[in-house]
PDB file of C-alpha atoms in Angstrom:
ATOM      1  CA  UNK A 286       0.000   0.000   0.000  1.00 78.00           C
ATOM      2  CA  UNK A 287       1.361   3.461  -0.851  1.00 88.00           C
ATOM      3  CA  UNK A 288       2.256   5.865   1.975  1.00 88.00           C
ATOM      4  CA  UNK A 289      -0.691   7.838   3.339  1.00 90.00           C
ATOM      5  CA  UNK A 290       0.689  11.156   2.070  1.00 91.00           C
ATOM      6  CA  UNK A 291       0.901   9.744  -1.476  1.00 93.00           C
ATOM      7  CA  UNK A 292      -2.746   8.656  -1.274  1.00 94.00           C
ATOM      8  CA  UNK A 293      -3.800  12.074   0.054  1.00 94.00           C
ATOM      9  CA  UNK A 294      -1.902  14.011  -2.639  1.00 95.00           C
ATOM     10  CA  UNK A 295      -3.390  11.833  -5.397  1.00 96.00           C
ATOM     11  CA  UNK A 296      -6.897  12.355  -4.008  1.00 97.00           C
ATOM     12  CA  UNK A 297      -6.443  16.131  -3.729  1.00 96.00           C
ATOM     13  CA  UNK A 298      -5.100  16.355  -7.296  1.00 97.00           C
ATOM     14  CA  UNK A 299      -8.104  14.382  -8.557  1.00 97.00           C
ATOM     15  CA  UNK A 300     -10.512  16.648  -6.647  1.00 97.00           C
ATOM     16  CA  UNK A 301      -8.898  19.808  -8.033  1.00 97.00           C
ATOM     17  CA  UNK A 302      -8.874  18.416 -11.584  1.00 97.00           C
ATOM     18  CA  UNK A 303     -12.626  17.920 -11.242  1.00 98.00           C
ATOM     19  CA  UNK A 304     -13.343  21.657 -11.089  1.00 98.00           C
ATOM     20  CA  UNK A 305     -15.558  22.126 -14.155  1.00 97.00           C
ATOM     21  CA  UNK A 306     -18.364  24.553 -14.935  1.00 96.00           C
ATOM     22  CA  UNK A 307     -20.565  21.683 -16.123  1.00 98.00           C
ATOM     23  CA  UNK A 308     -20.459  20.357 -12.543  1.00 97.00           C
ATOM     24  CA  UNK A 309     -21.619  23.655 -11.054  1.00 97.00           C
ATOM     25  CA  UNK A 310     -18.254  25.307 -10.437  1.00 97.00           C
ATOM     26  CA  UNK A 311     -17.445  28.870 -11.522  1.00 95.00           C
ATOM     27  CA  UNK A 312     -14.399  27.876 -13.586  1.00 94.00           C
ATOM     28  CA  UNK A 313     -13.001  25.127 -15.778  1.00 95.00           C
ATOM     29  CA  UNK A 314      -9.563  24.495 -14.309  1.00 94.00           C
ATOM     30  CA  UNK A 315      -7.202  23.920 -17.231  1.00 90.00           C
ATOM     31  CA  UNK A 316      -4.219  22.411 -15.424  1.00 90.00           C
ATOM     32  CA  UNK A 317      -3.388  21.130 -11.965  1.00 93.00           C
ATOM     33  CA  UNK A 318       0.302  20.722 -11.206  1.00 90.00           C
ATOM     34  CA  UNK A 319       2.073  19.100  -8.289  1.00 88.00           C
ATOM     35  CA  UNK A 320       4.704  21.832  -8.186  1.00 78.00           C
ATOM     36  CA  UNK A 321       4.226  25.596  -8.072  1.00 68.00           C
ATOM     37  CA  UNK A 322       7.523  26.546  -9.734  1.00 69.00           C
ATOM     38  CA  UNK A 323       6.799  28.682 -12.796  1.00 66.00           C
ATOM     39  CA  UNK A 324       3.161  27.658 -12.997  1.00 62.00           C
ATOM     40  CA  UNK A 325       1.987  31.185 -13.885  1.00 62.00           C
ATOM     41  CA  UNK A 326       3.817  30.941 -17.206  1.00 66.00           C
ATOM     42  CA  UNK A 327       1.901  27.809 -18.235  1.00 62.00           C
ATOM     43  CA  UNK A 328      -0.440  29.854 -20.430  1.00 68.00           C
ATOM     44  CA  UNK A 329      -3.760  28.110 -19.776  1.00 74.00           C
ATOM     45  CA  UNK A 330      -5.920  29.566 -17.050  1.00 81.00           C
ATOM     46  CA  UNK A 331      -7.075  28.947 -14.459  1.00 89.00           C
ATOM     47  CA  UNK A 332      -4.131  26.822 -13.394  1.00 89.00           C
ATOM     48  CA  UNK A 333      -3.674  25.327  -9.923  1.00 93.00           C
ATOM     49  CA  UNK A 334      -0.571  23.974  -8.193  1.00 92.00           C
ATOM     50  CA  UNK A 335      -0.607  21.726  -5.120  1.00 94.00           C
ATOM     51  CA  UNK A 336       2.450  21.851  -2.906  1.00 92.00           C
ATOM     52  CA  UNK A 337       3.187  20.125   0.411  1.00 91.00           C
ATOM     53  CA  UNK A 338       4.403  22.788   2.842  1.00 91.00           C
ATOM     54  CA  UNK A 339       4.843  20.750   6.010  1.00 90.00           C
ATOM     55  CA  UNK A 340       4.328  17.233   7.352  1.00 89.00           C
ATOM     56  CA  UNK A 341       4.196  17.149  11.155  1.00 90.00           C
ATOM     57  CA  UNK A 342       4.395  13.652  12.645  1.00 88.00           C
ATOM     58  CA  UNK A 343       3.346  12.807  16.212  1.00 87.00           C
ATOM     59  CA  UNK A 344       4.100   9.327  17.522  1.00 84.00           C
ATOM     60  CA  UNK A 345       1.273   7.529  19.273  1.00 77.00           C
ATOM     61  CA  UNK A 346       1.083   4.195  21.147  1.00 78.00           C
ATOM     62  CA  UNK A 347       1.222   0.846  19.339  1.00 76.00           C
ATOM     63  CA  UNK A 348       3.296   1.955  16.346  1.00 76.00           C
ATOM     64  CA  UNK A 349       0.726   4.483  15.163  1.00 82.00           C
ATOM     65  CA  UNK A 350       1.253   8.133  14.405  1.00 86.00           C
ATOM     66  CA  UNK A 351      -0.821  11.194  13.680  1.00 87.00           C
ATOM     67  CA  UNK A 352       0.255  13.214  10.675  1.00 90.00           C
ATOM     68  CA  UNK A 353      -0.753  16.779   9.995  1.00 93.00           C
ATOM     69  CA  UNK A 354       0.018  17.693   6.409  1.00 93.00           C
ATOM     70  CA  UNK A 355      -0.137  21.334   5.400  1.00 93.00           C
ATOM     71  CA  UNK A 356      -0.592  22.111   1.709  1.00 94.00           C
ATOM     72  CA  UNK A 357      -0.720  25.200  -0.433  1.00 92.00           C
ATOM     73  CA  UNK A 358      -3.095  25.296  -3.371  1.00 94.00           C
ATOM     74  CA  UNK A 359      -1.922  28.206  -5.476  1.00 91.00           C
ATOM     75  CA  UNK A 360      -3.879  29.338  -8.492  1.00 90.00           C
ATOM     76  CA  UNK A 361      -3.732  31.920 -11.210  1.00 89.00           C
ATOM     77  CA  UNK A 362      -6.922  33.118 -12.863  1.00 89.00           C
ATOM     78  CA  UNK A 363      -7.813  35.661 -15.501  1.00 85.00           C
ATOM     79  CA  UNK A 364     -11.289  37.185 -15.330  1.00 85.00           C
ATOM     80  CA  UNK A 365     -13.954  36.315 -17.844  1.00 78.00           C
ATOM     81  CA  UNK A 366     -15.594  39.125 -19.780  1.00 78.00           C
ATOM     82  CA  UNK A 367     -17.498  41.493 -17.505  1.00 82.00           C
ATOM     83  CA  UNK A 368     -15.770  40.427 -14.281  1.00 82.00           C
ATOM     84  CA  UNK A 369     -12.939  42.012 -12.356  1.00 88.00           C
ATOM     85  CA  UNK A 370      -9.829  40.218 -11.094  1.00 88.00           C
ATOM     86  CA  UNK A 371     -11.022  40.155  -7.483  1.00 89.00           C
ATOM     87  CA  UNK A 372     -14.322  38.562  -8.444  1.00 91.00           C
ATOM     88  CA  UNK A 373     -12.572  35.905 -10.527  1.00 90.00           C
ATOM     89  CA  UNK A 374     -10.180  35.220  -7.646  1.00 91.00           C
ATOM     90  CA  UNK A 375     -12.995  34.882  -5.099  1.00 93.00           C
ATOM     91  CA  UNK A 376     -14.787  32.453  -7.403  1.00 94.00           C
ATOM     92  CA  UNK A 377     -11.654  30.340  -7.849  1.00 94.00           C
ATOM     93  CA  UNK A 378     -11.182  30.194  -4.074  1.00 95.00           C
ATOM     94  CA  UNK A 379     -14.809  29.097  -3.694  1.00 96.00           C
ATOM     95  CA  UNK A 380     -14.229  26.393  -6.316  1.00 96.00           C
ATOM     96  CA  UNK A 381     -11.127  25.073  -4.521  1.00 96.00           C
ATOM     97  CA  UNK A 382     -12.956  25.096  -1.179  1.00 95.00           C
ATOM     98  CA  UNK A 383     -15.911  23.204  -2.620  1.00 97.00           C
ATOM     99  CA  UNK A 384     -13.759  20.624  -4.420  1.00 97.00           C
ATOM    100  CA  UNK A 385     -11.715  19.818  -1.329  1.00 96.00           C
ATOM    101  CA  UNK A 386     -14.713  19.854   1.034  1.00 95.00           C
ATOM    102  CA  UNK A 387     -16.560  17.249  -1.058  1.00 96.00           C
ATOM    103  CA  UNK A 388     -14.568  14.453   0.638  1.00 96.00           C
ATOM    104  CA  UNK A 389     -12.791  15.583   3.815  1.00 94.00           C
ATOM    105  CA  UNK A 390     -11.528  12.014   4.375  1.00 94.00           C
ATOM    106  CA  UNK A 391      -9.524  12.076   1.121  1.00 94.00           C
ATOM    107  CA  UNK A 392     -10.919   8.722   0.073  1.00 93.00           C
ATOM    108  CA  UNK A 393     -10.689   7.296   3.587  1.00 92.00           C
ATOM    109  CA  UNK A 394      -6.998   8.150   4.069  1.00 92.00           C
ATOM    110  CA  UNK A 395      -7.606  11.169   6.344  1.00 93.00           C
ATOM    111  CA  UNK A 396      -9.775  12.069   9.303  1.00 92.00           C
ATOM    112  CA  UNK A 397     -10.018  15.792   8.514  1.00 93.00           C
ATOM    113  CA  UNK A 398      -9.455  18.278   5.708  1.00 95.00           C
ATOM    114  CA  UNK A 399      -9.810  21.972   6.474  1.00 93.00           C
ATOM    115  CA  UNK A 400      -8.993  25.133   4.590  1.00 93.00           C
ATOM    116  CA  UNK A 401      -7.237  27.454   7.027  1.00 91.00           C
ATOM    117  CA  UNK A 402      -6.271  30.537   4.976  1.00 93.00           C
ATOM    118  CA  UNK A 403      -7.096  32.376   1.739  1.00 93.00           C
ATOM    119  CA  UNK A 404      -4.967  35.011   0.031  1.00 93.00           C
ATOM    120  CA  UNK A 405      -5.659  37.069  -3.100  1.00 92.00           C
ATOM    121  CA  UNK A 406      -2.857  38.980  -4.835  1.00 89.00           C
ATOM    122  CA  UNK A 407      -3.675  41.293  -7.741  1.00 83.00           C
ATOM    123  CA  UNK A 408      -0.872  43.812  -7.200  1.00 77.00           C
ATOM    124  CA  UNK A 409       1.708  42.024  -9.341  1.00 69.00           C
ATOM    125  CA  UNK A 410      -0.651  40.723 -12.009  1.00 66.00           C
ATOM    126  CA  UNK A 411      -2.207  43.195 -14.474  1.00 64.00           C
ATOM    127  CA  UNK A 412      -4.215  40.601 -16.334  1.00 68.00           C
ATOM    128  CA  UNK A 413      -5.289  38.322 -13.508  1.00 77.00           C
ATOM    129  CA  UNK A 414      -5.039  37.332  -9.892  1.00 83.00           C
ATOM    130  CA  UNK A 415      -3.015  34.887  -7.873  1.00 83.00           C
ATOM    131  CA  UNK A 416      -4.846  33.026  -5.130  1.00 88.00           C
ATOM    132  CA  UNK A 417      -3.592  30.787  -2.366  1.00 89.00           C
ATOM    133  CA  UNK A 418      -5.524  28.421  -0.134  1.00 91.00           C
ATOM    134  CA  UNK A 419      -3.742  26.750   2.760  1.00 91.00           C
ATOM    135  CA  UNK A 420      -5.160  23.311   3.479  1.00 93.00           C
ATOM    136  CA  UNK A 421      -4.519  21.146   6.516  1.00 89.00           C
ATOM    137  CA  UNK A 422      -5.106  17.382   6.351  1.00 91.00           C
ATOM    138  CA  UNK A 423      -4.939  15.145   9.433  1.00 90.00           C
ATOM    139  CA  UNK A 424      -4.311  11.426   8.957  1.00 88.00           C
ATOM    140  CA  UNK A 425      -3.301   8.409  11.003  1.00 84.00           C
ATOM    141  CA  UNK A 426      -0.924   5.740   9.791  1.00 80.00           C
ATOM    142  CA  UNK A 427       1.059   2.816  11.127  1.00 77.00           C
ATOM    143  CA  UNK A 428       4.799   2.469  11.349  1.00 70.00           C
ATOM    144  CA  UNK A 429       5.924  -0.822   9.859  1.00 61.00           C
ATOM    145  CA  UNK A 430       7.921  -3.098  12.123  1.00 50.00           C
TER     146      UNK A 430
END
């Protein structure tokens, strides 16, 4: 069986790739990457990047441990006709929140998924907005003996 963090990342990527207008979301996400380096130059928008920021491990009795994984979901969006950058950014954040809230157990691999922070940056982007959602996932796994 793959490590729990691998299962969680795969589930989150699948959830984010499912952001489509036909399913009631505000946007059709064009690309979801597992690395944020240079993602704004990809050229198809909106684009999302999932990045593991921190993995805190707490040992528990009987070879079990509690893991708190902290992720950043960073996105870049350009507004559709008739909308401003802030509106497009708020809609993308709502889409990310909804996609990740649909299964807080990440397919049974986690006990909790919560979005803890949102950031919108339009200052450096004339044609669009950069958004960031910080996501915390709590899971339990066993240490092999």
